[in-house]
Amino acid sequence: MRIRLALVVIAFVLTWAALPGGPRRLLAQAPAGADEIVARVQQAFYAPGKDMKARVTMTLISAGGDKRLRDLTMLRRNGTGGEQQYFIYFHQPGDVRGMTFLVLKYPRRDDDRWLFMPALNLVRRIAARDSAQSFVGSDFTYEHVSGRDLESDRHTVRGEEQRRGKACYIVESQAQAAAEYSRKVAWIDKATWLPVEELYYDVRGELFKEFTADEIREVGGHPTITKRTMKNAKTGHRTEVVFADVAYDVGIEAEIFSERYLREPPRRWIQ
Amino acid sequence: MLRRLPEWAVTWPKLTVALAIAATMVFAAWLPRMRTDTDPKNMLPVTSDVRVFNRQVEQWFGLHEDMIVVGIVRDAGLFDRAALDAVSRLTDRIVRLPGVVAADVTSVTTADNVVADAGTLSVQPLLPAVPATGQELEAFRRAVMDNPMVVDRLVSSDGRVTAIYVPLEQGANGKEVADRIRTLVGEERGDLQFYVAGDPVARDTFGSEMFRQMAIFAPMAGLLMLVALYGMFRNLALAFTIVGVAMMATLWSMGLLVAIGQPVHIMSSMMPVFLMAIATDSIHIFNEFYFRLREVADRRRAVLETIETVGAPVRYTALATAAGFGVLVIGGIVPVRVFGLFTAFGTLVIRLMSFSFIPAVMMLVREDRLRLASRRESMEAGASRSLAWLGGLSLSRPRAVVVSGAVLLAVALVGLPRIRINNNMVRWFKPASEVRVADAVINEQLGGSSLLYVVVSGTGEDALKDPAALRYVEAAQRDLNQEPVVGKTTSVVDLVKRMNRVMLDDRPEQEQIPDSREAVGQYLFLFGMAAKPATLNTLITGSAERANLWVQLKTWDAGAVEQVLARLEAYQRAHPPPGLRFAPAGIAYFNLVWNREVLRDMIRTFLAALAVVLVILAVSFRSWRWGLVSFVPLGLTILLIYGAIGYVGKDFDMPVSVLSALSLGMAVDFAIHFIRRYRQRLADDPDPTRALLWTVARPGKGIMRNALLFSLAFAVMLFSSLTPYITVGAFIIAMMMLSAVFTLFYLPALIVLFARREPTGTQAPARPGAVNPVAGHGRS
């Protein structure tokens, strides 16, 4: 009895998982070059929709099990020619509540970043040293959050295989421009063009970071990684990220991404 | 059983030798499985409090146990394109070395630096790219000199020296990484000098050097001894026998140690030398044998009589030595216990050989050669004559002799309290050695290579975001900086002050702690957003419940750490902290604890061993008075040597403490031989004066031979490149010569004054089947 129930559930899950991906899977049948695959990943991972809002909780977990929380609202708006704007409002930790952060991202150029510090009532421009910097002290870098230029790596398809229950391309990326890694191997789900797993190797060729997409959900027609983990294989430190209340194409206004709104965050988008 | 053993050996000499060799091969068969542990850190188990706490601290702050410091010096100043190019290139190459924690290598090209540039806050490496123009170079110079977090840590205040801090992965060998860095450095051209320093370099270099030098010096000492023995006995086979016994004992105890699964630690690596020292005691057998050969026609009888005469003292010395080492087992330090136990075992093996293998060899050596060689041996010969004169002096003016001893004792007692218990591994290398020079350069020019952490803990989350707490840390830090051994201190306070300044238009007067907790929290958060997470984490935990104060010391002296901690405590007493607790950690603190625990433990067990030896002496002579008299040469030797160490100002460190154990094994032998033989002689010749003179001349010659032989063999150690070996050599020579001379000079006077009329059971012929089973009492 129980077995039959389990079979029914499995069949149901499989069917459900296969349906929305159907057309994309057809597309995937066409032979894909490495650059083409990566371009699709960039689109699916970092830029779906015209805009996006999400409540992001990041749990930073040390090797010893100590946890720290980063709770923030993230607004993203896609501009023209690959430009993107990010507005981030911090809810937690407590002493940074109300801190806001603005990132203007340009292809093939350093980001512009501004930060508002409520304790000093001060907006400061922050230089973007390199995109391999940690994002708010987590194991994710800015690049993990907002993407990396396609040309910064040399991409090669290393084959196809099942990974985490998905039919995947294996794409290897060798860093050509400055990066925290020298080599990255990614398993790209053919159906969603999202990476289900990524392994990062350092200059000595040793594994040092592992990314996993722990939950992928369809939101507003866009497959979205709603739970993800980045683990530092060397230190054992990891960061678990949950994207909640994700919404696409909600009409976030362009003027929000400005210094004025850093000081007075838009109530409408930030609960 | 032991009484029949020599007879059996003499009857079946070939079989005895064959059995001894076969048994040795069984033990030796284990040796290929030998594991070595060259890390002196392991003297304290990984479960010891200090190591557990250090690991905890490393976890809290993402630190690494070991760090190498590469010092780079350019006399004309570092602000030069080629020089900075070299620093940048070297950093890139070091990051790629195996065993190095790539992400946390810190140099001017990787260290996070907070700067304000035209209103833009920037966290970037101090030196993101090598400057192209003179203007940029000058700007870089200003940025460095203006930043208190950089000066004296990464760049010296005169701009001549910079450092690359290279943390090592768990278990990486510091010497191997240092060697690789030295190779990289060797490929650099130009006017830079490079220095590779740090605790792991010294420690692992020492560990591996120690094994290497043991492998050189033990055989060399053995060879020299062989030559000297040949000179004394003119018979190669007999000379080989003594060295052979030492080798067999070494193989037995090393084999057994490996067989039970113990690694060979630094301590036990010294076992061959110790056993060789103990094996020389067999000289007394040969010494007596040569005298006997002249008196007795039949060789078999000469051998058996020799064993019968020398057997009792040899057995007692073995017992005393074995007990002395055995007592080390009561100590708390595992490698020391292993060392004590197996050296005691080796001592017993040597004794077993003395009653089997040695008599067997004596039967196998060609008799005509032996007789020829023994002809030179007589009481009238030069050495014996001058010894007799020495004995005569002691007997004729016993009071004056004893007073001279008392004067020596007083001198020693004045020196004794001056001994400083201190360990400094860097000083185990010679002043001109690479390790020591590198350390000196970094200690003079930069904050220092020895790293102490002071963990500041508050109560609850965010405790260390409280401006009051930070101000207290700032003040304590300022106080610590007054201490001359402290080269540089760094804490989250410096970072917060820096952030405050940079946020507030980079005005130098804003280099201070802000007034609100929120501002501190937001600074730290901002820094964490912009910098490598590790940079912030090494100074404060994510919960901000704890902060880490880095204290760089200019010396590896354990005493220096003690001073710093005492100062910190005094400061806390004078200014009670606002709910903060301070706890030391890090490698410098480990060295202090190691110093305390290992050395104090050695001293404790050494004193216990002395007491045990005294009891054994008293029991063996069945008299406290005789026991005390026989203890005098040992006691006086030890006190004089340590008194001298006190006067010279040499630290009582690890090698010296190990030697204390050796002195136990050696210095007591002579007295036992002397008194035993004297009392045997009394049975034949009831006149004490004549008997004493005879003892000084005949067994005394064996004693002097033993002492000279050993001094000679260990003189080779004076040429070692490691100072502990030089210490070992000098110490052994002093010990052997002093205790031999003291035995022959003071014992006759003491016996005349204090023990002459003491009725002793052993003066009568011993009852067969010894009554005292422990001591194997009496002549057998």
GROMACS .gro file of N, CA and C in nm, chain A residues 41-97:
model
  171
   41VAL      N    1   2.270   3.068  -1.928
   41VAL     CA    2   2.273   3.059  -1.782
   41VAL      C    3   2.266   3.199  -1.723
   42GLN      N    4   2.347   3.292  -1.780
   42GLN     CA    5   2.349   3.428  -1.728
   42GLN      C    6   2.208   3.486  -1.729
   43GLN      N    7   2.139   3.461  -1.841
   43GLN     CA    8   2.004   3.515  -1.855
   43GLN      C    9   1.910   3.450  -1.752
   44ALA      N   10   1.917   3.317  -1.742
   44ALA     CA   11   1.824   3.246  -1.656
   44ALA      C   12   1.854   3.268  -1.508
   45PHE      N   13   1.981   3.284  -1.477
   45PHE     CA   14   2.021   3.290  -1.338
   45PHE      C   15   2.013   3.432  -1.284
   46TYR      N   16   2.063   3.528  -1.361
   46TYR     CA   17   2.081   3.662  -1.305
   46TYR      C   18   1.985   3.767  -1.359
   47ALA      N   19   1.918   3.737  -1.468
   47ALA     CA   20   1.843   3.846  -1.528
   47ALA      C   21   1.701   3.812  -1.573
   48PRO      N   22   1.636   3.712  -1.515
   48PRO     CA   23   1.501   3.683  -1.565
   48PRO      C   24   1.405   3.797  -1.533
   49GLY      N   25   1.315   3.822  -1.623
   49GLY     CA   26   1.215   3.926  -1.604
   49GLY      C   27   1.274   4.064  -1.628
   50LYS      N   28   1.185   4.165  -1.619
   50LYS     CA   29   1.233   4.303  -1.632
   50LYS      C   30   1.286   4.352  -1.498
   51ASP      N   31   1.219   4.303  -1.393
   51ASP     CA   32   1.267   4.335  -1.259
   51ASP      C   33   1.230   4.222  -1.164
   52MET      N   34   1.281   4.234  -1.042
   52MET     CA   35   1.255   4.128  -0.944
   52MET      C   36   1.263   4.188  -0.805
   53LYS      N   37   1.180   4.137  -0.718
   53LYS     CA   38   1.202   4.169  -0.577
   53LYS      C   39   1.199   4.039  -0.499
   54ALA      N   40   1.274   4.036  -0.391
   54ALA     CA   41   1.279   3.914  -0.310
   54ALA      C   42   1.322   3.950  -0.168
   55ARG      N   43   1.274   3.868  -0.073
   55ARG     CA   44   1.324   3.880   0.064
   55ARG      C   45   1.429   3.771   0.077
   56VAL      N   46   1.550   3.812   0.104
   56VAL     CA   47   1.661   3.717   0.104
   56VAL      C   48   1.711   3.699   0.247
   57THR      N   49   1.713   3.575   0.292
   57THR     CA   50   1.778   3.550   0.422
   57THR      C   51   1.901   3.465   0.395
   58MET      N   52   2.010   3.514   0.448
   58MET     CA   53   2.136   3.442   0.435
   58MET      C   54   2.175   3.397   0.574
   59THR      N   55   2.202   3.267   0.587
   59THR     CA   56   2.251   3.218   0.715
   59THR      C   57   2.397   3.180   0.697
   60LEU      N   58   2.482   3.248   0.769
   60LEU     CA   59   2.626   3.222   0.763
   60LEU      C   60   2.658   3.123   0.874
   61ILE      N   61   2.707   3.006   0.838
   61ILE     CA   62   2.727   2.901   0.937
   61ILE      C   63   2.876   2.865   0.942
   62SER      N   64   2.935   2.883   1.058
   62SER     CA   65   3.078   2.852   1.071
   62SER      C   66   3.097   2.702   1.084
   63ALA      N   67   3.222   2.659   1.067
   63ALA     CA   68   3.252   2.517   1.078
   63ALA      C   69   3.210   2.463   1.214
   64GLY      N   70   3.215   2.550   1.314
   64GLY     CA   71   3.177   2.507   1.448
   64GLY      C   72   3.028   2.507   1.471
   65GLY      N   73   2.950   2.554   1.371
   65GLY     CA   74   2.805   2.551   1.383
   65GLY      C   75   2.744   2.685   1.427
   66ASP      N   76   2.831   2.787   1.453
   66ASP     CA   77   2.776   2.918   1.490
   66ASP      C   78   2.705   2.978   1.369
   67LYS      N   79   2.588   3.038   1.396
   67LYS     CA   80   2.508   3.092   1.286
   67LYS      C   81   2.494   3.243   1.299
   68ARG      N   82   2.498   3.309   1.185
   68ARG     CA   83   2.469   3.451   1.181
   68ARG      C   84   2.372   3.475   1.068
   69LEU      N   85   2.287   3.574   1.090
   69LEU     CA   86   2.180   3.597   0.994
   69LEU      C   87   2.201   3.727   0.919
   70ARG      N   88   2.173   3.723   0.790
   70ARG     CA   89   2.162   3.846   0.711
   70ARG      C   90   2.023   3.842   0.649
   71ASP      N   91   1.944   3.942   0.682
   71ASP     CA   92   1.807   3.944   0.633
   71ASP      C   93   1.791   4.072   0.552
   72LEU      N   94   1.759   4.059   0.426
   72LEU     CA   95   1.755   4.180   0.343
   72LEU      C   96   1.647   4.169   0.236
   73THR      N   97   1.607   4.285   0.190
   73THR     CA   98   1.517   4.289   0.074
   73THR      C   99   1.602   4.330  -0.045
   74MET      N  100   1.586   4.257  -0.154
   74MET     CA  101   1.664   4.287  -0.274
   74MET      C  102   1.571   4.325  -0.388
   75LEU      N  103   1.601   4.439  -0.447
   75LEU     CA  104   1.526   4.481  -0.565
   75LEU      C  105   1.623   4.485  -0.682
   76ARG      N  106   1.579   4.431  -0.796
   76ARG     CA  107   1.665   4.434  -0.913
   76ARG      C  108   1.587   4.485  -1.033
   77ARG      N  109   1.654   4.564  -1.110
   77ARG     CA  110   1.589   4.613  -1.231
   77ARG      C  111   1.689   4.600  -1.344
   78ASN      N  112   1.646   4.545  -1.456
   78ASN     CA  113   1.734   4.533  -1.571
   78ASN      C  114   1.727   4.661  -1.653
   79GLY      N  115   1.843   4.717  -1.685
   79GLY     CA  116   1.847   4.835  -1.770
   79GLY      C  117   1.867   4.794  -1.915
   80THR      N  118   1.920   4.887  -1.989
   80THR     CA  119   1.945   4.856  -2.130
   80THR      C  120   2.090   4.812  -2.149
   81GLY      N  121   2.112   4.734  -2.251
   81GLY     CA  122   2.249   4.693  -2.287
   81GLY      C  123   2.319   4.615  -2.180
   82GLY      N  124   2.242   4.533  -2.104
   82GLY     CA  125   2.306   4.448  -2.004
   82GLY      C  126   2.331   4.517  -1.872
   83GLU      N  127   2.289   4.645  -1.859
   83GLU     CA  128   2.304   4.711  -1.730
   83GLU      C  129   2.200   4.658  -1.633
   84GLN      N  130   2.238   4.661  -1.503
   84GLN     CA  131   2.144   4.619  -1.400
   84GLN      C  132   2.159   4.710  -1.280
   85GLN      N  133   2.047   4.727  -1.206
   85GLN     CA  134   2.054   4.803  -1.081
   85GLN      C  135   2.002   4.717  -0.968
   86TYR      N  136   2.073   4.723  -0.857
   86TYR     CA  137   2.031   4.650  -0.738
   86TYR      C  138   2.011   4.747  -0.625
   87PHE      N  139   1.904   4.729  -0.551
   87PHE     CA  140   1.881   4.807  -0.429
   87PHE      C  141   1.864   4.706  -0.316
   88ILE      N  142   1.941   4.724  -0.211
   88ILE     CA  143   1.935   4.628  -0.101
   88ILE      C  144   1.906   4.701   0.029
   89TYR      N  145   1.809   4.650   0.102
   89TYR     CA  146   1.773   4.707   0.232
   89TYR      C  147   1.796   4.599   0.338
   90PHE      N  148   1.874   4.634   0.443
   90PHE     CA  149   1.904   4.535   0.547
   90PHE      C  150   1.803   4.544   0.661
   91HIS      N  151   1.742   4.429   0.694
   91HIS     CA  152   1.654   4.421   0.811
   91HIS      C  153   1.733   4.372   0.932
   92GLN      N  154   1.824   4.282   0.908
   92GLN     CA  155   1.902   4.222   1.017
   92GLN      C  156   2.044   4.200   0.968
   93PRO      N  157   2.144   4.194   1.055
   93PRO     CA  158   2.141   4.206   1.201
   93PRO      C  159   2.094   4.342   1.250
   94GLY      N  160   2.053   4.343   1.376
   94GLY     CA  161   1.984   4.458   1.434
   94GLY      C  162   2.056   4.590   1.421
   95ASP      N  163   2.188   4.588   1.444
   95ASP     CA  164   2.254   4.718   1.446
   95ASP      C  165   2.277   4.776   1.306
   96VAL      N  166   2.243   4.701   1.203
   96VAL     CA  167   2.255   4.760   1.069
   96VAL      C  168   2.117   4.779   1.005
   97ARG      N  169   2.013   4.761   1.085
   97ARG     CA  170   1.877   4.778   1.033
   97ARG      C  171   1.864   4.918   0.973
   0.00000   0.00000   0.00000
